[in-house]
């Protein structure tokens, strides 16, 4: 595998994190379509909590009956009412929590869909600068943390807050002095919450970043294990992994100490509040202002606040952690939502809009030129001082097949991705006029398709994998596409034919067959322009010719730009373009360049001379 992007010297440039205000705004946007469900769920929980508040007065009534020495029959009504309260509260609480949980799952699904959609549309070079670990940590750890908060913390937080508010109101109804006594605990609780929140948000955000860096290091070490061992770099990489792990562990221990301090302060608040309510009850009963049952109800009310208050403040831990994860997810969606320049308006340091949109989005098609694709003065750099392309200009005529050749690092893959529209150039433009390719009368929704050597086989049946390119394709269309790339024979020989499950956990396809599958998807998409970036590189010597025949068949009748892994692909192309150090140094037919005394001739003689049987046109 070759890459044009140099490895950064100062570490990855992590994806952005949204501000608190932006995160709240995004959350409101996610909830807005289900406002009715939210209001209904909260209303039912209010009713359930209000019914539950009848327990303490009923218990106080029982205390008064016993203290006054009344007949045992007087206890019947309070006891029956307690049972009724329990039943009604249980039913309404279940209904309310169910609706709140449904709201949370709906919002979570919407968030996941939006994140995946936007993440897939991020510029390739931006993801490369961030590293795979950062995005992996967000799509796994952060999504999981938000999901956990939605499923457990959100319903419990809603119920706890309602219980606190209504219980304080009930204390005031008994006697406002009970409420004033209970409020003595509030300053300690507020100071505790403030102390915790100010430290937790930054700490959890740092913890997420550290976990992402740790994952990135592990991915690089394990993924490059052969190279690491070959260069005897085991100790260096082990130390790097250990260093990032130590940082993650240190942050985790800091968060544990933070939580322990948080609980300790809460216990102090509980002691102050309960002592104040009991003293207030003693004085009020002694003065005859309230009965023993009323004082008992007040004490029970405050004691019943321990659970909701502690739950709300403890859930603050989950809320802060989830908020940090949500901010990281919103940061990705906002990055993908950044507006592009209007058509025809060049942006400083950026490419013009329409020529570098993601491949899944139809690119702007300009009818003012007869050329299929025009690359004008395109330059690109993967960071300051790391230029890869230097004002490259290139024209592909309708139906023309152009092969890009050059040494490793010449900029071939970068130029291919820019032409395909999956990467923005630093400067310059790429335009694609209307009416090009095999579907000149009406190009479908895929004006350009990029196929690289890194092909993924999606989990599902072979038919489902193929229909990713064209969901409405019939089985006959799938077989035609497979036959076009010479893959129908082995596809029908699979245990269940097109219904065979492939991908993770399914029938394994070797690299050559996986590449034929990708080429069959290209045929189904029927793009005006096809870009192949070393799409036959994964095949061994035995399968190389088969894959080249498949690629040739898939490209028939359409405009194509091919990054040639083997120079036999250059022989078959209409024109060969040679890149050297990010610049076009030669362009012309294979025979002409081979016979000239230039860079392509040197490449050809070096390549053909290394083969036992040198191919010759």
XYZ file of C-alpha atoms in Angstrom:
617
model
C 0.000 0.000 0.000
C 1.262 3.456 -0.782
C 0.275 6.775 0.644
C 0.932 10.296 -0.417
C 0.349 11.842 2.995
C 3.409 12.278 5.179
C 3.184 11.253 8.792
C 2.805 14.326 10.977
C 5.629 15.071 13.353
C 3.554 16.668 16.099
C 0.817 14.071 16.543
C -2.721 13.934 15.168
C -4.884 17.021 14.748
C -7.946 15.846 16.645
C -11.451 16.486 15.388
C -13.157 19.493 17.004
C -15.326 19.481 20.131
C -18.499 21.582 20.190
C -18.996 24.313 22.766
C -21.538 23.893 25.565
C -23.928 26.371 23.916
C -23.673 24.605 20.562
C -24.220 21.206 22.198
C -27.394 22.438 23.906
C -28.662 23.905 20.644
C -28.015 20.606 18.843
C -29.838 18.714 21.600
C -32.873 21.000 21.259
C -32.862 20.393 17.523
C -32.798 16.632 18.081
C -35.711 16.739 20.556
C -37.884 19.254 18.664
C -39.651 16.690 16.386
C -40.843 14.784 19.501
C -41.938 17.655 21.732
C -45.402 16.132 22.159
C -43.954 12.860 23.410
C -41.689 14.742 25.827
C -44.493 16.873 27.263
C -46.810 13.886 27.670
C -44.146 11.809 29.409
C -43.231 14.634 31.791
C -46.913 15.316 32.543
C -47.553 11.690 33.472
C -44.450 11.640 35.700
C -45.656 14.812 37.454
C -48.951 13.080 38.197
C -47.180 9.935 39.426
C -44.893 11.921 41.718
C -47.795 13.983 43.098
C -49.730 10.830 43.941
C -46.655 9.400 45.652
C -46.431 12.443 47.927
C -49.643 11.307 49.645
C -47.711 8.527 51.401
C -46.101 10.754 54.048
C -49.319 12.532 55.172
C -51.079 9.162 55.361
C -48.279 7.775 57.520
C -48.476 10.919 59.648
C -52.221 10.322 59.997
C -51.549 6.803 61.223
C -49.073 8.185 63.797
C -51.698 10.668 65.057
C -54.332 7.906 65.351
C -51.979 5.757 67.373
C -50.744 8.706 69.503
C -54.326 9.738 70.285
C -55.289 6.191 71.277
C -58.121 5.940 68.749
C -59.810 2.627 67.812
C -57.952 0.294 65.455
C -60.753 0.603 62.912
C -59.696 4.189 62.273
C -56.553 2.815 60.635
C -58.517 1.106 57.843
C -58.994 4.143 55.607
C -55.349 5.348 55.736
C -54.074 1.823 55.052
C -56.464 1.333 52.091
C -55.428 4.710 50.707
C -51.742 3.745 51.036
C -52.379 0.633 48.951
C -54.283 2.667 46.351
C -51.479 5.232 46.205
C -48.907 2.474 45.636
C -50.909 0.953 42.780
C -51.673 4.256 41.036
C -48.129 5.534 41.453
C -46.676 2.303 40.095
C -48.868 2.364 36.986
C -48.379 6.052 36.189
C -44.634 5.896 36.855
C -44.270 2.959 34.489
C -46.260 4.734 31.779
C -44.342 7.995 32.195
C -40.906 6.344 32.235
C -41.860 4.309 29.178
C -42.654 7.462 27.225
C -39.485 9.190 28.415
C -37.444 6.107 27.455
C -39.087 6.078 24.015
C -38.187 9.735 23.615
C -34.588 9.011 24.583
C -34.224 6.090 22.163
C -35.756 8.112 19.329
C -33.391 11.017 19.926
C -30.444 8.623 20.251
C -31.295 6.948 16.931
C -31.552 10.366 15.288
C -28.171 11.354 16.732
C -26.528 8.159 15.513
C -27.921 8.531 12.015
C -26.813 12.154 11.797
C -23.332 11.358 13.135
C -22.774 8.490 10.714
C -24.100 10.518 7.779
C -21.856 13.490 8.543
C -18.805 11.380 9.424
C -18.984 9.637 6.048
C -18.939 13.027 4.332
C -15.878 14.381 6.138
C -12.891 15.211 3.898
C -10.462 12.303 3.727
C -7.433 14.425 4.546
C -9.147 15.791 7.674
C -9.730 12.253 8.919
C -6.133 11.353 8.139
C -4.870 14.290 10.191
C -7.098 13.307 13.110
C -6.144 9.643 13.016
C -8.411 6.615 13.133
C -8.339 6.424 16.941
C -10.131 9.740 17.476
C -13.073 8.919 15.208
C -13.171 5.321 16.499
C -13.361 6.538 20.108
C -16.230 8.863 19.222
C -18.246 6.342 17.250
C -17.821 3.684 19.971
C -17.102 5.093 23.447
C -18.869 8.448 23.114
C -21.963 7.032 21.435
C -22.103 4.284 24.079
C -21.827 6.829 26.898
C -24.603 8.971 25.464
C -26.737 5.854 24.907
C -26.217 4.753 28.507
C -27.238 8.190 29.764
C -30.339 8.202 27.571
C -31.446 4.750 28.687
C -30.804 5.050 32.409
C -29.890 8.573 33.496
C -32.524 10.525 31.553
C -35.645 8.770 32.978
C -34.213 8.686 36.508
C -33.113 12.318 36.324
C -36.574 13.411 35.177
C -38.269 11.527 38.014
C -35.764 12.764 40.627
C -36.081 16.428 39.684
C -39.872 16.228 39.779
C -39.768 14.472 43.168
C -37.493 17.163 44.617
C -39.628 20.073 43.423
C -42.948 18.577 44.502
C -41.617 17.340 47.851
C -40.342 20.800 48.745
C -43.785 22.135 47.855
C -45.394 19.546 50.127
C -43.108 20.595 53.006
C -44.280 24.177 52.561
C -47.914 23.033 52.715
C -47.283 21.283 56.040
C -45.591 24.360 57.488
C -43.314 26.816 55.728
C -40.859 26.507 58.629
C -40.225 22.884 57.663
C -39.309 24.074 54.189
C -36.958 26.722 55.558
C -35.245 24.113 57.732
C -34.850 21.745 54.789
C -33.389 24.506 52.628
C -30.401 24.768 54.994
C -28.975 21.780 53.085
C -29.334 23.500 49.717
C -26.256 25.805 49.909
C -24.008 22.836 50.627
C -25.593 20.845 47.802
C -25.319 23.724 45.317
C -21.694 24.378 46.257
C -21.035 20.649 45.898
C -22.693 20.551 42.474
C -20.785 23.643 41.320
C -17.503 22.262 42.647
C -18.122 19.011 40.831
C -19.374 20.385 37.507
C -16.507 22.848 37.131
C -14.031 20.000 37.416
C -15.948 17.151 35.810
C -16.625 18.565 32.343
C -12.966 19.327 31.619
C -11.791 16.128 33.258
C -14.160 13.893 31.290
C -13.338 15.688 28.032
C -9.610 15.149 28.713
C -10.358 11.521 29.529
C -12.099 11.028 26.171
C -9.164 12.619 24.335
C -6.709 10.411 26.218
C -8.738 7.298 25.409
C -8.798 8.303 21.736
C -5.014 8.815 21.735
C -4.577 5.451 23.432
C -6.720 3.716 20.806
C -4.838 5.482 18.011
C -1.504 4.271 19.371
C -2.774 0.715 19.751
C -4.189 0.747 16.197
C -0.891 2.007 14.783
C 1.181 -0.496 16.782
C -0.963 -3.535 16.045
C -1.737 -2.563 12.437
C 1.949 -2.009 11.717
C 3.124 -4.991 13.756
C 5.172 -6.492 10.934
C 7.008 -3.226 10.332
C 7.520 -2.673 14.066
C 9.114 -6.093 14.459
C 11.095 -5.745 11.248
C 12.747 -2.537 12.471
C 13.121 -3.771 16.080
C 10.867 -1.002 17.373
C 9.001 -3.143 19.901
C 10.384 -1.310 22.952
C 9.661 2.175 21.554
C 6.088 1.327 20.599
C 5.494 -0.485 23.882
C 6.698 2.576 25.780
C 4.475 4.879 23.700
C 1.467 2.653 24.355
C 2.327 2.442 28.048
C 2.744 6.222 28.270
C -0.653 6.912 26.728
C -2.212 4.193 28.891
C -0.675 5.742 32.024
C -2.175 9.094 31.078
C -5.614 7.501 30.587
C -5.333 5.668 33.935
C -4.223 8.862 35.710
C -7.255 10.720 34.409
C -9.511 7.832 35.424
C -8.144 7.903 38.994
C -8.643 11.653 39.132
C -12.281 11.135 38.169
C -12.664 8.489 40.917
C -11.264 10.879 43.537
C -13.578 13.574 42.239
C -16.611 11.326 42.719
C -15.513 10.326 46.246
C -15.210 13.983 47.244
C -18.601 14.610 45.681
C -20.298 11.929 47.828
C -18.586 13.104 50.994
C -19.977 16.622 50.613
C -23.474 15.254 49.909
C -23.504 13.346 53.208
C -22.713 16.560 55.066
C -25.676 18.284 53.374
C -28.004 15.415 54.328
C -26.955 15.608 57.979
C -27.478 19.383 58.141
C -30.917 19.226 56.505
C -32.306 16.304 58.488
C -31.059 17.721 61.789
C -32.694 21.073 60.987
C -36.068 19.469 60.092
C -36.060 17.333 63.248
C -35.266 20.350 65.432
C -37.986 22.389 63.711
C -40.459 19.548 64.306
C -39.492 19.333 67.983
C -40.048 23.061 68.527
C -43.294 23.173 66.562
C -44.787 20.145 68.369
C -43.683 21.549 71.756
C -45.419 24.853 70.933
C -48.536 23.047 69.691
C -48.186 24.499 66.180
C -48.302 21.043 64.531
C -49.169 17.499 65.553
C -46.691 14.666 66.012
C -48.053 13.132 62.793
C -47.375 16.320 60.837
C -43.822 16.533 62.199
C -43.380 12.866 61.297
C -44.626 13.540 57.761
C -42.166 16.463 57.443
C -39.253 14.293 58.589
C -40.322 11.543 56.187
C -40.629 14.069 53.369
C -37.073 15.275 53.910
C -35.778 11.735 54.327
C -37.504 10.808 51.055
C -35.451 13.570 49.391
C -32.205 11.680 50.078
C -32.873 9.331 47.187
C -33.957 11.869 44.539
C -31.362 14.495 45.528
C -28.516 11.996 45.607
C -29.765 10.400 42.406
C -29.967 13.772 40.651
C -26.520 14.821 41.813
C -24.994 11.404 41.196
C -26.587 11.327 37.759
C -24.826 14.617 37.256
C -21.737 12.423 36.889
C -23.347 10.517 34.021
C -24.765 13.743 32.617
C -21.353 15.425 32.548
C -19.737 12.371 30.981
C -22.547 12.132 28.417
C -22.335 15.882 27.769
C -18.624 15.543 27.040
C -19.357 12.677 24.638
C -22.220 14.574 23.020
C -19.995 17.616 22.515
C -17.480 15.415 20.681
C -20.230 13.963 18.465
C -21.704 17.392 17.701
C -18.194 18.624 16.897
C -18.012 16.071 14.086
C -21.480 16.878 12.717
C -20.705 20.603 12.786
C -17.420 20.040 10.971
C -19.284 18.254 8.195
C -21.914 21.011 8.082
C -19.438 23.831 7.408
C -20.687 25.625 4.285
C -18.805 25.332 1.041
C -18.271 28.272 -1.321
C -21.041 28.939 -3.825
C -20.688 27.530 -7.305
C -18.069 29.350 -9.259
C -16.752 31.240 -6.224
C -13.235 30.183 -5.274
C -12.463 30.165 -1.552
C -9.109 31.243 -0.211
C -6.978 28.163 0.163
C -9.864 25.873 -0.831
C -11.234 24.320 -3.959
C -14.290 25.699 -5.669
C -17.624 24.184 -4.710
C -19.016 21.411 -6.830
C -15.784 19.791 -7.863
C -14.886 18.072 -4.658
C -18.112 17.027 -3.013
C -18.277 13.519 -1.511
C -18.717 10.767 -4.063
C -22.190 9.961 -2.765
C -23.365 13.491 -3.595
C -23.861 14.435 -7.261
C -21.135 16.862 -8.227
C -21.832 20.048 -10.117
C -21.876 19.472 -13.847
C -20.870 22.319 -16.144
C -22.049 22.252 -19.742
C -19.664 24.951 -20.997
C -16.847 22.546 -21.838
C -16.612 19.475 -24.037
C -14.113 17.763 -21.779
C -15.295 15.061 -19.411
C -13.075 16.274 -16.571
C -10.869 19.316 -16.236
C -8.318 19.617 -13.439
C -7.030 23.176 -13.258
C -3.957 24.189 -11.236
C -4.736 21.794 -8.376
C -2.360 21.907 -5.425
C -2.632 20.035 -2.160
C -0.745 19.807 1.120
C -1.354 17.633 4.175
C -0.109 20.385 6.444
C 2.205 23.407 6.432
C 5.380 22.593 4.564
C 4.091 19.214 3.346
C 3.000 19.807 -0.257
C 1.950 16.766 -2.265
C 0.632 18.302 -5.508
C 1.891 21.443 -7.275
C -0.550 23.165 -9.676
C -1.473 20.006 -11.546
C -3.593 20.548 -14.661
C -5.142 17.654 -16.522
C -7.955 17.066 -19.010
C -9.854 13.808 -19.557
C -11.879 13.653 -22.757
C -15.249 11.838 -22.801
C -14.680 8.070 -22.808
C -10.905 8.452 -22.433
C -8.940 6.126 -20.144
C -5.981 7.864 -18.506
C -3.382 5.981 -16.451
C -1.547 7.776 -13.650
C 1.924 6.397 -13.024
C 4.849 7.458 -10.897
C 6.986 6.420 -7.982
C 5.575 6.007 -4.477
C 4.758 9.383 -2.941
C 4.442 11.155 -6.290
C 0.875 12.255 -5.450
C -1.106 9.760 -7.539
C -3.575 8.676 -4.853
C -4.106 12.246 -3.691
C -4.906 13.420 -7.218
C -7.237 10.440 -7.709
C -9.181 11.238 -4.533
C -9.463 14.893 -5.518
C -10.760 14.029 -8.981
C -13.205 11.555 -7.410
C -14.458 14.323 -5.135
C -13.717 12.640 -1.797
C -10.998 15.109 -0.887
C -10.740 18.881 -1.157
C -7.615 20.319 -2.806
C -5.771 23.115 -1.067
C -6.191 25.246 -4.188
C -7.310 24.894 -7.793
C -10.494 23.381 -9.196
C -11.975 20.260 -10.756
C -14.986 20.529 -13.078
C -17.076 17.775 -14.632
C -19.393 18.816 -17.520
C -22.791 17.268 -18.177
C -23.408 14.433 -20.572
C -20.216 12.468 -20.059
C -19.623 8.770 -19.688
C -21.609 5.747 -20.698
C -24.911 7.329 -19.691
C -24.510 10.439 -21.804
C -28.225 10.811 -22.329
C -28.816 11.058 -18.618
C -26.177 10.261 -16.052
C -27.597 8.501 -12.992
C -27.241 9.603 -9.391
C -23.565 8.480 -9.345
C -21.592 10.801 -11.654
C -18.327 9.484 -10.203
C -17.290 6.321 -8.344
C -13.939 5.702 -6.667
C -12.591 2.167 -6.200
C -9.418 1.740 -4.168
C -7.269 -1.220 -3.185
C -8.796 -1.082 0.309
C -12.125 -2.743 -0.415
C -14.631 -3.541 2.327
C -17.051 -6.435 2.131
C -20.152 -5.376 4.042
C -21.907 -7.832 6.325
C -25.023 -9.281 4.691
C -25.894 -11.337 1.668
C -23.897 -10.954 -1.521
C -26.991 -9.464 -3.177
C -27.358 -6.857 -0.413
C -23.688 -5.955 -0.743
C -24.100 -5.393 -4.472
C -27.319 -3.385 -4.045
C -25.452 -0.803 -2.001
C -24.553 0.669 -5.384
C -28.104 0.468 -6.743
C -30.845 -0.463 -4.266
C -33.484 -1.079 -6.973
C -31.335 -3.524 -8.949
C -33.013 -6.831 -9.789
C -31.315 -10.208 -9.418
C -30.839 -10.210 -13.182
C -29.048 -6.838 -12.938
C -26.785 -8.237 -10.224
C -25.891 -11.269 -12.321
C -25.205 -9.076 -15.346
C -22.846 -6.886 -13.300
C -21.051 -9.938 -11.914
C -20.770 -11.447 -15.373
C -19.332 -8.175 -16.704
C -16.418 -8.372 -14.248
C -16.023 -12.156 -14.731
C -17.261 -12.959 -11.224
C -20.593 -14.669 -11.904
C -19.151 -18.197 -11.977
C -17.692 -18.107 -8.460
C -20.635 -16.076 -7.120
C -23.154 -18.716 -8.219
C -20.878 -21.439 -6.837
C -21.193 -20.021 -3.316
C -23.246 -22.157 -0.879
C -26.405 -20.098 -1.391
C -25.480 -18.116 -4.484
C -26.452 -14.447 -4.238
C -28.142 -15.185 -0.891
C -24.836 -16.253 0.691
C -23.912 -14.147 3.733
C -20.532 -12.481 3.269
C -18.492 -10.074 5.351
C -17.849 -10.318 9.090
C -19.047 -13.692 10.358
C -20.087 -14.835 6.876
C -18.452 -16.501 3.891
C -14.978 -15.064 3.475
C -14.006 -13.606 0.119
C -10.328 -13.443 -0.800
C -8.894 -10.020 -1.782
C -9.258 -10.655 -5.523
C -12.941 -11.624 -5.231
C -13.628 -8.719 -2.878
C -12.135 -6.418 -5.502
C -14.309 -7.973 -8.223
C -17.300 -7.335 -5.950
C -16.298 -3.657 -5.755
C -15.961 -3.498 -9.531
C -19.405 -5.092 -9.917
C -20.816 -2.347 -7.687
C -19.153 0.180 -9.997
C -20.931 -1.417 -12.979
C -24.266 -1.231 -11.151
C -23.712 2.426 -10.212
C -22.939 3.159 -13.881
C -20.972 6.382 -13.230
C -19.991 8.899 -15.861
C -16.475 8.894 -14.421
C -14.701 5.996 -12.728
C -11.540 6.472 -10.666
C -9.488 3.388 -9.821
C -6.756 3.888 -7.233
C -4.556 0.787 -7.504
C -7.768 -1.224 -7.541
C -5.964 -4.383 -8.721
C -3.028 -4.122 -6.324
C -4.369 -6.675 -3.808
C -4.317 -9.531 -6.307
C -1.328 -11.842 -6.334
C 0.491 -12.783 -9.487
C -2.011 -15.535 -10.297
C -5.049 -13.288 -10.008
C -3.546 -10.091 -11.381
C -4.521 -10.705 -14.986
C -8.060 -11.755 -14.002
C -8.538 -8.571 -11.990
C -7.125 -6.420 -14.775
C -9.614 -8.000 -17.194
C -12.390 -7.302 -14.672
C -11.332 -3.675 -14.327
C -11.058 -3.258 -18.090
C -14.588 -4.617 -18.540
C -15.980 -2.410 -15.746
C -14.469 0.703 -17.350
C -15.663 -0.032 -20.869
C -17.593 2.854 -22.379
C -16.940 5.356 -19.570
C -14.340 7.999 -18.758
C -11.715 6.614 -16.384
C -8.710 7.717 -14.375
C -6.598 4.753 -13.262
C -3.756 4.867 -10.764
C -1.712 2.065 -12.288
C -0.197 -0.438 -9.894
C 1.066 -2.527 -12.802
C 2.261 -0.916 -15.994
C 0.182 -3.360 -18.045
C -2.686 -1.049 -17.097
C -0.768 1.847 -18.621
C -0.290 -0.142 -21.831
C -4.067 -0.571 -22.141
C -4.825 3.103 -21.399
C -5.473 5.705 -24.071
C -2.991 8.028 -22.423
C -0.378 7.862 -19.681
C 0.257 10.745 -17.289
C 3.469 10.598 -15.267
C 3.596 12.318 -11.874
C 6.875 13.112 -10.206
C 7.099 14.922 -6.865
C 3.540 16.181 -7.274
C 3.981 17.551 -10.807
C 2.985 16.265 -14.239
C 6.271 15.587 -16.045
C 5.038 13.555 -19.025
C 1.780 12.850 -20.811
C 1.078 10.797 -23.916
C 0.369 7.315 -25.345
C 2.299 4.368 -23.930
C 4.261 3.655 -27.120
C 5.362 7.267 -27.460
C 6.507 7.592 -23.871
C 8.148 4.176 -23.815
C 10.302 5.043 -26.803
C 11.212 8.470 -25.430
C 14.135 8.945 -23.101
C 12.100 10.179 -20.136
C 10.792 9.189 -16.691
C 8.150 6.799 -18.079
C 10.727 4.970 -20.192
C 12.848 4.506 -17.071
C 9.851 3.190 -15.128
C 8.904 0.868 -17.978
C 12.384 -0.600 -18.402
C 12.773 -1.048 -14.627
C 9.384 -2.739 -14.358
C 9.572 -4.925 -17.458
C 13.168 -5.869 -16.723
C 12.194 -7.222 -13.318
C 9.748 -9.709 -14.852
C 10.649 -13.110 -16.232
C 8.572 -12.444 -19.315
C 8.538 -8.783 -20.215
C 5.150 -7.886 -21.685
C 5.302 -6.065 -24.966
C 2.442 -4.575 -26.888
